[in-house]
Coordinates of C-alpha atoms in Angstrom, one line a residue:
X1128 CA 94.6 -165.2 -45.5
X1129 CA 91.1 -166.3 -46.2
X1130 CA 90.3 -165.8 -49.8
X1131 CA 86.9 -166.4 -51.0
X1132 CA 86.0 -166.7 -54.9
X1133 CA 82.0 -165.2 -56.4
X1134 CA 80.5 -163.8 -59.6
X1135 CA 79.8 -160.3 -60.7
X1136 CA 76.1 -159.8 -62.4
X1137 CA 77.6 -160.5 -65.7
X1138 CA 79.6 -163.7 -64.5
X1139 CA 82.7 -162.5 -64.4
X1140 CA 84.7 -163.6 -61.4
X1141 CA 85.3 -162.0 -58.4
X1142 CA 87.9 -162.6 -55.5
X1143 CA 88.3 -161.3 -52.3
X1144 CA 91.8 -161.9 -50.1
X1145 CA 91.3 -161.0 -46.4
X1146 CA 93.4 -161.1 -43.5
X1147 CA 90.5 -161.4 -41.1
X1148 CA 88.6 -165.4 -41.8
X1149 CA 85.3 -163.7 -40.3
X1150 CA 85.3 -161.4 -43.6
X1151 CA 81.6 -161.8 -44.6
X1152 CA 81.6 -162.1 -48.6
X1153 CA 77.6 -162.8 -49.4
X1154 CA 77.5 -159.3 -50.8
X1155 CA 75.6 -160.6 -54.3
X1156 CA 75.7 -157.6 -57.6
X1157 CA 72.7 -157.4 -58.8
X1158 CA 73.2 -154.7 -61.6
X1159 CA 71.8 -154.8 -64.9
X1160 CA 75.0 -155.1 -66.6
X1161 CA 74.8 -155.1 -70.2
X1162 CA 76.8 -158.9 -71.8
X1163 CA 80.7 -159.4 -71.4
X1164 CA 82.0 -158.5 -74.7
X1165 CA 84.0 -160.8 -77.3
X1166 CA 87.7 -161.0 -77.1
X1167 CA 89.7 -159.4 -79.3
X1168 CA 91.7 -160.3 -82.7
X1169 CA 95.2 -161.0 -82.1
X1170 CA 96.6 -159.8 -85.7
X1171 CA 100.4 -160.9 -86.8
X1172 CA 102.8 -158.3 -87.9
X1173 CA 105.0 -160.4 -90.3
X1174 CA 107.4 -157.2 -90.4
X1175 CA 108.3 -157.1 -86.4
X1176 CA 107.2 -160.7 -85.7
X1177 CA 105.2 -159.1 -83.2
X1178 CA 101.1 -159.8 -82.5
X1179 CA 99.1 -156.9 -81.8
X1180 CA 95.8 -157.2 -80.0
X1181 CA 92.6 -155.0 -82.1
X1182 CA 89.9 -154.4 -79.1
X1183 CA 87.8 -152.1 -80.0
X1184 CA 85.1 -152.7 -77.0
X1185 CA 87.9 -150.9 -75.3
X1186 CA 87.0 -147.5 -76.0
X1187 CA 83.8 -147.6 -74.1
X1188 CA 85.9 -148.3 -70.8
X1189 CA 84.9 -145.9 -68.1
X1190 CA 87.3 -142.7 -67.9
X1191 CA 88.6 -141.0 -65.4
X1192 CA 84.6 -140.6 -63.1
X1193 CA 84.1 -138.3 -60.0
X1194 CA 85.3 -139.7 -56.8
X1195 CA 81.8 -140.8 -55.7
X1196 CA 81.0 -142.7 -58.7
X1197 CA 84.1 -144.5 -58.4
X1198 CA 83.5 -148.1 -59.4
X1199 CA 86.5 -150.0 -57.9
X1200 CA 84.9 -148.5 -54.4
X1201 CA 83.1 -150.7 -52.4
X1202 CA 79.4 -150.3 -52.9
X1203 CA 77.2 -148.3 -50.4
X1204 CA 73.5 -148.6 -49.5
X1205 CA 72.8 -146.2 -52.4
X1206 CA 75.1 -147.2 -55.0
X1207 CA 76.6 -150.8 -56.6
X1208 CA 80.2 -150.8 -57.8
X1209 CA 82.2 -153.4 -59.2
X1210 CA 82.8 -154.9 -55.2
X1211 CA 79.8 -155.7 -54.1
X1212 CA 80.9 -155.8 -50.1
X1213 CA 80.6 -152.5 -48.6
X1214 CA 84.4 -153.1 -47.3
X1215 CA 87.5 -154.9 -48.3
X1216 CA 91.2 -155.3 -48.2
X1217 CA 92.1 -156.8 -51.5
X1218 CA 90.1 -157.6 -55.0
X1219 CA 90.5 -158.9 -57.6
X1220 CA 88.1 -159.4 -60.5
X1221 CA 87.5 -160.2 -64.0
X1222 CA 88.4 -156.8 -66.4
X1223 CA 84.9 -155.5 -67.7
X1224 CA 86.7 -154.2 -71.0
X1225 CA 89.6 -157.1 -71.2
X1226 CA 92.3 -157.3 -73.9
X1227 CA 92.1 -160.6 -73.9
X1228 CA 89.3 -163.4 -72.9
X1229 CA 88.1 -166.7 -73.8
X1230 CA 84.5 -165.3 -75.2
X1231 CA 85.3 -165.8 -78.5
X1232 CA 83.6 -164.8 -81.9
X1233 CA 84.1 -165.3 -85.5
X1234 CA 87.2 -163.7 -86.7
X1235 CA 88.5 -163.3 -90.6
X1236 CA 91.3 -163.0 -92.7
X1237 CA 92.3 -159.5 -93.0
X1238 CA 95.1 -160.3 -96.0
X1239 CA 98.6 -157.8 -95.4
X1240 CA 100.2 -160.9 -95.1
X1241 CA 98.4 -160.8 -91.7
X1242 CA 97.6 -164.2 -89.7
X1243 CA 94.3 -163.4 -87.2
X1244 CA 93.5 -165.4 -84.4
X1245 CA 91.5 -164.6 -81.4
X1246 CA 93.0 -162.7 -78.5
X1247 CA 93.0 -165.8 -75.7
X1248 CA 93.9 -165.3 -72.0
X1249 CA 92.4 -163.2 -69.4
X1250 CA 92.5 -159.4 -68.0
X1251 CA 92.3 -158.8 -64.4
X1252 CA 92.0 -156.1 -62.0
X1253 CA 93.4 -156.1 -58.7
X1254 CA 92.8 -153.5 -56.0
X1255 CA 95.1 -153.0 -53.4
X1256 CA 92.9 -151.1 -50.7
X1257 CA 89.3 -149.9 -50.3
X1258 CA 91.0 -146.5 -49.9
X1259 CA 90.0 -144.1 -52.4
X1260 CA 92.5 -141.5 -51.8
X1261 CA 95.7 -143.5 -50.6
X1262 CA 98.2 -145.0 -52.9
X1263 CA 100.7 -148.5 -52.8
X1264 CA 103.5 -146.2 -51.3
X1265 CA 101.1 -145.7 -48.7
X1266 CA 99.9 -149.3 -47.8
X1267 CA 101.4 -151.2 -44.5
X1268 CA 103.7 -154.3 -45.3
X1269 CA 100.8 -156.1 -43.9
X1270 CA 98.7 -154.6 -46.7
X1271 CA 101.7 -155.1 -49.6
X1272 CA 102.4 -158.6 -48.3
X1273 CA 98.8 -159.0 -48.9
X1274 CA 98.8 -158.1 -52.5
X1275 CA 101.7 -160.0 -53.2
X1276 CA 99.6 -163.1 -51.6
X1277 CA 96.7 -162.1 -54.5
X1278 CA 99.3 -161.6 -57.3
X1279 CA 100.9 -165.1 -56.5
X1280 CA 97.5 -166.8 -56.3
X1281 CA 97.0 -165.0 -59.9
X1282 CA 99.9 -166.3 -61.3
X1283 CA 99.3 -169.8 -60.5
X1284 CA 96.0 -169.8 -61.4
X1285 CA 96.2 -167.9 -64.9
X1286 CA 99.0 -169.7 -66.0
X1287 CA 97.4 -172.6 -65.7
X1288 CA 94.8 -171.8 -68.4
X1289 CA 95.2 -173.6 -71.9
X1290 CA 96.6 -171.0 -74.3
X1291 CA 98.1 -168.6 -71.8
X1292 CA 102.0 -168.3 -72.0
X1293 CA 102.7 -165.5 -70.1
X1294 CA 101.4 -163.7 -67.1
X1295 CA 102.3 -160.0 -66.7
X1296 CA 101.8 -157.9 -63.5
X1297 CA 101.5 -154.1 -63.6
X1298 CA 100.5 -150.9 -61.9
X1299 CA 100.1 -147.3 -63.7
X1300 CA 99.8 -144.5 -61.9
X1301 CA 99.3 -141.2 -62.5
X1302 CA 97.2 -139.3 -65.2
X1303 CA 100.2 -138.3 -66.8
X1304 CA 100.5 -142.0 -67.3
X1305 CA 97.2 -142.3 -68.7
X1306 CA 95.2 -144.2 -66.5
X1307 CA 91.3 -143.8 -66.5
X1308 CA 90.9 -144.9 -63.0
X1309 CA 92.7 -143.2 -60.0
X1310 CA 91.3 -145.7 -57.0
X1311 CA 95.1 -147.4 -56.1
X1312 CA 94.5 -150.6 -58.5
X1313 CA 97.0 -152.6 -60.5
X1314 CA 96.3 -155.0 -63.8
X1315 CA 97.0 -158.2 -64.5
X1316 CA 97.0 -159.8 -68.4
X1317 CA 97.4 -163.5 -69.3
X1318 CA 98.5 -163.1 -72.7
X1319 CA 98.6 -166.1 -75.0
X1320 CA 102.1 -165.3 -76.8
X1321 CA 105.7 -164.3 -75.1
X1322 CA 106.0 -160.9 -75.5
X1323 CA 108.8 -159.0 -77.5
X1324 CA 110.3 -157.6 -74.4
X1325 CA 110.7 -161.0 -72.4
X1326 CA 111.8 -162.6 -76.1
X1327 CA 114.4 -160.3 -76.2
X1328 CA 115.6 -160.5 -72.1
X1329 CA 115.8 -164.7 -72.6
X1330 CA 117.4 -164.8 -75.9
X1331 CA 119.9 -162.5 -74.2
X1332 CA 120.2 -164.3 -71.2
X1333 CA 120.2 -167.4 -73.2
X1334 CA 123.6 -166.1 -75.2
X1335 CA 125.2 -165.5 -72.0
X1336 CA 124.2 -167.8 -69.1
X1337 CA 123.6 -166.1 -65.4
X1338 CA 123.0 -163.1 -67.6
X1339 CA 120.2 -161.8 -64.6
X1340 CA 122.6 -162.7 -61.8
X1341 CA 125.7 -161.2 -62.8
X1342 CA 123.4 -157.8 -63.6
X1343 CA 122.4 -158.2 -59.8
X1344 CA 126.0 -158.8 -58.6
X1345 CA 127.6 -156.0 -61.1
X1346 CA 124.9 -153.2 -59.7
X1347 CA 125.0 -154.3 -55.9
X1348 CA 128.8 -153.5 -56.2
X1349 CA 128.0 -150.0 -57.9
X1350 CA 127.2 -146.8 -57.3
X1351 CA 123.8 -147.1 -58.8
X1352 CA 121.8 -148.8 -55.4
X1353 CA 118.8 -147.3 -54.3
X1354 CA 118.2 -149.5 -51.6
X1355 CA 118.8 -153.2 -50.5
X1356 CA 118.0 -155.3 -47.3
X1357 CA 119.3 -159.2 -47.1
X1358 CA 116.8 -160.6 -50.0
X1359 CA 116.1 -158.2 -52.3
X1360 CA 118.2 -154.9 -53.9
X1361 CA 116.9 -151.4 -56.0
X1362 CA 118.8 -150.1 -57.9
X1363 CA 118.8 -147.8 -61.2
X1364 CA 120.4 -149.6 -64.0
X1365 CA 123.4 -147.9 -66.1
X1366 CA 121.7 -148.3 -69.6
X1367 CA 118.5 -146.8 -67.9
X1368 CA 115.8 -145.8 -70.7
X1369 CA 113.5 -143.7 -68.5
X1370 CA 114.5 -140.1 -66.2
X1371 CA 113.7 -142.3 -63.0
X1372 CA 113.8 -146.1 -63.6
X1373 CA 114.3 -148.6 -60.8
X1374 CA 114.9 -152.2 -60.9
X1375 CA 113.8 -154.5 -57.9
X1376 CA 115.4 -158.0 -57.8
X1377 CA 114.9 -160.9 -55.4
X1378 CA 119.0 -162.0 -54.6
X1379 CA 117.2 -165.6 -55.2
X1380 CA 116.6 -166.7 -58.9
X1381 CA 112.8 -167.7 -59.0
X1382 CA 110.9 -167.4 -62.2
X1383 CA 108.0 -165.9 -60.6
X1384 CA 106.0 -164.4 -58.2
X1385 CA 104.0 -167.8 -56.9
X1386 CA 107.9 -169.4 -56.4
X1387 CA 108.6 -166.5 -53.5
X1388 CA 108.8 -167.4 -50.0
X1389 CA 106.8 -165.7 -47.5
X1390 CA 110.1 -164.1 -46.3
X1391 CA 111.0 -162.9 -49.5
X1392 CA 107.6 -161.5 -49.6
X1393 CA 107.7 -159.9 -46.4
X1394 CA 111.1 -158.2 -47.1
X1395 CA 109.9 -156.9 -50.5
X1396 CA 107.2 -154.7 -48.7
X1397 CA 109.1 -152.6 -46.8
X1398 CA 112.0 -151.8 -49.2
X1399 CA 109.6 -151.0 -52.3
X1400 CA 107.1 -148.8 -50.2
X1401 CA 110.2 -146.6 -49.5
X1402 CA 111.4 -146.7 -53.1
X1403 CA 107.9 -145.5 -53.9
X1404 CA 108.3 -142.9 -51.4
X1405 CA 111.5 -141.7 -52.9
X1406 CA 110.5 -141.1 -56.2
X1407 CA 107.4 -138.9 -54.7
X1408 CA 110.0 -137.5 -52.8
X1409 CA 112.3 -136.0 -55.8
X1410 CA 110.1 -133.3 -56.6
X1411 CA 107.7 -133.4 -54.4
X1412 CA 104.7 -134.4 -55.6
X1413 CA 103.2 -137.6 -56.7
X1414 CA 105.0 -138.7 -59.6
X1415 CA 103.1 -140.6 -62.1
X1416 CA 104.7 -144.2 -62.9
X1417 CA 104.7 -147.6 -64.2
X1418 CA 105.4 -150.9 -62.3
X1419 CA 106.1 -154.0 -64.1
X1420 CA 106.5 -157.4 -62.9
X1421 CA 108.9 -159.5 -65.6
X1422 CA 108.2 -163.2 -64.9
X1423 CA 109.1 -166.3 -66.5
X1424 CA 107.1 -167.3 -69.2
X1425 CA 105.0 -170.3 -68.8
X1426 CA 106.8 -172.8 -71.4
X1427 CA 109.2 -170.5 -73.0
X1428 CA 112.9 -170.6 -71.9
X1429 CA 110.9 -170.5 -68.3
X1430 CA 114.3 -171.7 -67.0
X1431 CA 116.5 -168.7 -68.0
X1432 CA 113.8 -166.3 -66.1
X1433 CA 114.6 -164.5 -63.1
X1434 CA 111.8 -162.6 -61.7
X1435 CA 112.0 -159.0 -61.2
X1436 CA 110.1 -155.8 -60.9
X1437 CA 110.7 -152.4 -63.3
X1438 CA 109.3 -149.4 -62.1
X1439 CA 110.0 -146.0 -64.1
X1440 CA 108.4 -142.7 -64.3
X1441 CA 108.3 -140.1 -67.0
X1442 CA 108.2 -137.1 -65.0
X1443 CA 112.0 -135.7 -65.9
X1444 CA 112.2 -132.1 -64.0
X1445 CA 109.1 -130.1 -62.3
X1446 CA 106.4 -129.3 -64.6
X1447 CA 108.1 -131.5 -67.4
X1448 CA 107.6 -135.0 -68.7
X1449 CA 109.4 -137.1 -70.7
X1450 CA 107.5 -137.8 -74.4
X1451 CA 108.1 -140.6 -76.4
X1452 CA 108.6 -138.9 -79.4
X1453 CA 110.3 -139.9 -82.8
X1454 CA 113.3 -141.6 -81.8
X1455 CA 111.6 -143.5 -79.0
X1456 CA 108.5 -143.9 -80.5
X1457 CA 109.3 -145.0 -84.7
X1458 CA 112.7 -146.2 -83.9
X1459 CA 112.6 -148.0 -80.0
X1460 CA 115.7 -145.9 -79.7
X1461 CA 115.6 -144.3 -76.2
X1462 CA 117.6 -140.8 -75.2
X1463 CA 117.3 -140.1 -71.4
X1464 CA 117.6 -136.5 -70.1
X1465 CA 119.1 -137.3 -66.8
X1466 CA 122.3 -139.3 -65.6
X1467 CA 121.6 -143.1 -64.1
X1468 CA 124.1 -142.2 -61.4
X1469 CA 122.4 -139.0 -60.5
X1470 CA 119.0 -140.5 -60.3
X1471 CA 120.3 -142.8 -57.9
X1472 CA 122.1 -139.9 -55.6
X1473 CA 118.8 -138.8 -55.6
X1474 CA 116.2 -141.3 -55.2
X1475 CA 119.1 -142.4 -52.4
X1476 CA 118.5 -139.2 -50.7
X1477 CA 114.8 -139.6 -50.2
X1478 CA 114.6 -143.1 -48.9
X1479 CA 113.0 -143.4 -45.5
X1480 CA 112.7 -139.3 -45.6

């Protein structure tokens, strides 16, 4: 892998990860691009214990453009995206319209019992291909394994940044999902606080020790597999919130995605591509979804974490999705529609079809 780090017009950075080391990189982006804008507020709700990121320079962001004015395309003779090459195999690059950054401003009391402080860490984006049309599911292992080389790298790198506590890996896809870019392309955030989901996994696994292994060895003995190969197992959990939710685990405790070998990351590519496949497979078409990386966090009860990937979709039956309405939505009480068990017979059926 040769990887090879520049700047985008504005300053943000820019990486490129090849698998060729003759990759020529001297592309320079020369837009006029107008100034990176300040990070948000992180605000405290006292009620929740929960802090809650206020960015309003997000709602400029660009939404959902025409396929030739894509901008995570490379760029062309006649038009300048946010990759300057005019090819690549993976990027990743500062977010134009991030979260969370360190250009701070000036940032106030806002009362409500409410303790502001600035919204610290970073935002990346990460494309997986130069491919406009394709899609992960679609990607060689060469090409995953390649990705999972970038979002190691990431990890190592952003959680090395003063202030950041954890790093948190994601893809949405689908317009259902509400993305506002369709080019295959994953996120990264480096948030500075441990967020309420993770809290709530390692004070769990903190009551009851081995709490992530015994859920691996409990499901790899059920009915609820997906698929498995010697270092890593899918499967659909029995307290499942989502119509189709899968959970990827490495058989190996790690806390996070820079600690796997480059086995384990070569057997991962193969055995999530065809889970992707599956799920495209139920219904035929391409269901829109969310994949979620849970890693360790970087200080917090980092040695309770065991590294694993979520992936759910909404999409319950043809033509129909599943809303988070009242009770999922005011209460974080989830009702699924369809059986664990028979999510599983069926994601089952379409592996490798």
């Amino acid at each position: 892998m040769k990887r090879t780090i520049t700047h985008l017009a504005d300053g943000r950075e820019l990486i490129y990860f090849d698998r060729r080391d003759d990759a020529d990189r001297g592309a320079v982006d020369r837009r006029p691009l107008d100034p990176r804008p300040l990070a948000s507020e992180l605000r405290y709700d006292p009620l929740t214990e929960e802090w809650i990121a206020i960015a309003g320079h997000r709602q400029t962001r660009t939404f959902l453009p025409p396929a030739d004015e894509c901008p995570l395309c490379p760029s062309s003779d006649t038009r300048a995206s946010e990759i300057p090459a005019h090819d690549y195999d993976v990027v990743v690059f500062e977010n134009r319209f991030p979260s969370f950054s360190g250009n701070f401003g000036t940032y106030h009391d806002v009362g409500g019992l409410s303790e502001v402080r600035p919204g610290a860490g970073r935002c990346e984006v990460v494309c997986f291909t130069s491919e406009h049309s394709s899609s992960f599911s679609r990607l060689t292992d060469a090409q995953v394994e390649l990705v999972m080389e970038a979002w190691a790298d990431r990890t190592a790198e952003l959680s090395a940044i003063e202030g950041v506590e954890q790093v948190f890996v994601f893809e949405n896809r689908g317009e259902e999902i509400g993305i506002t870019l369709p080019h295959p392309h994953g996120q990264i955030y480096a948030y500075p606080y441990v967020t309420p989901r993770t809290k709530l996994q390692l004070a769990a696994a903190q009551r009851r020790p081995g709490l992530f292994a015994d859920v691996l060895a409990a499901e790899r003995a059920g009915e609820r597999v997906v698929a498995s190969n010697e270092l890593w197992t899918a499967f659909v959990p029995a307290a499942a919130r989502w119509p189709y939710e899968v959970h990827v685990y490495p058989h190996r405790q790690v806390p996070d995605l820079a600690a796997l070998t480059e086995v384990e990351r070569a057997a991962f590519a193969p055995l999530y591509t065809s889970v992707l496949r599956a799920l495209d497979g139920i219904f035929g078409v391409a269901m829109p979804y969310i994949s979620a990386w849970h890693q360790a966090p970087v200080r917090y009860l980092r040695e309770l974490g065991h590294l694993h990937l979520e992936l759910f979709s909404i999409r319950r039956a043809p033509g129909k999705l599943k809303y988070l309405a009242g009770s999922e939505s005011a209460m974080g009480a989830f009702v699924n529609d369809v059986l664990p068990e028979e999510a599983a017979r069926l994601l089952r059926s379409q592996v490798d079809h």
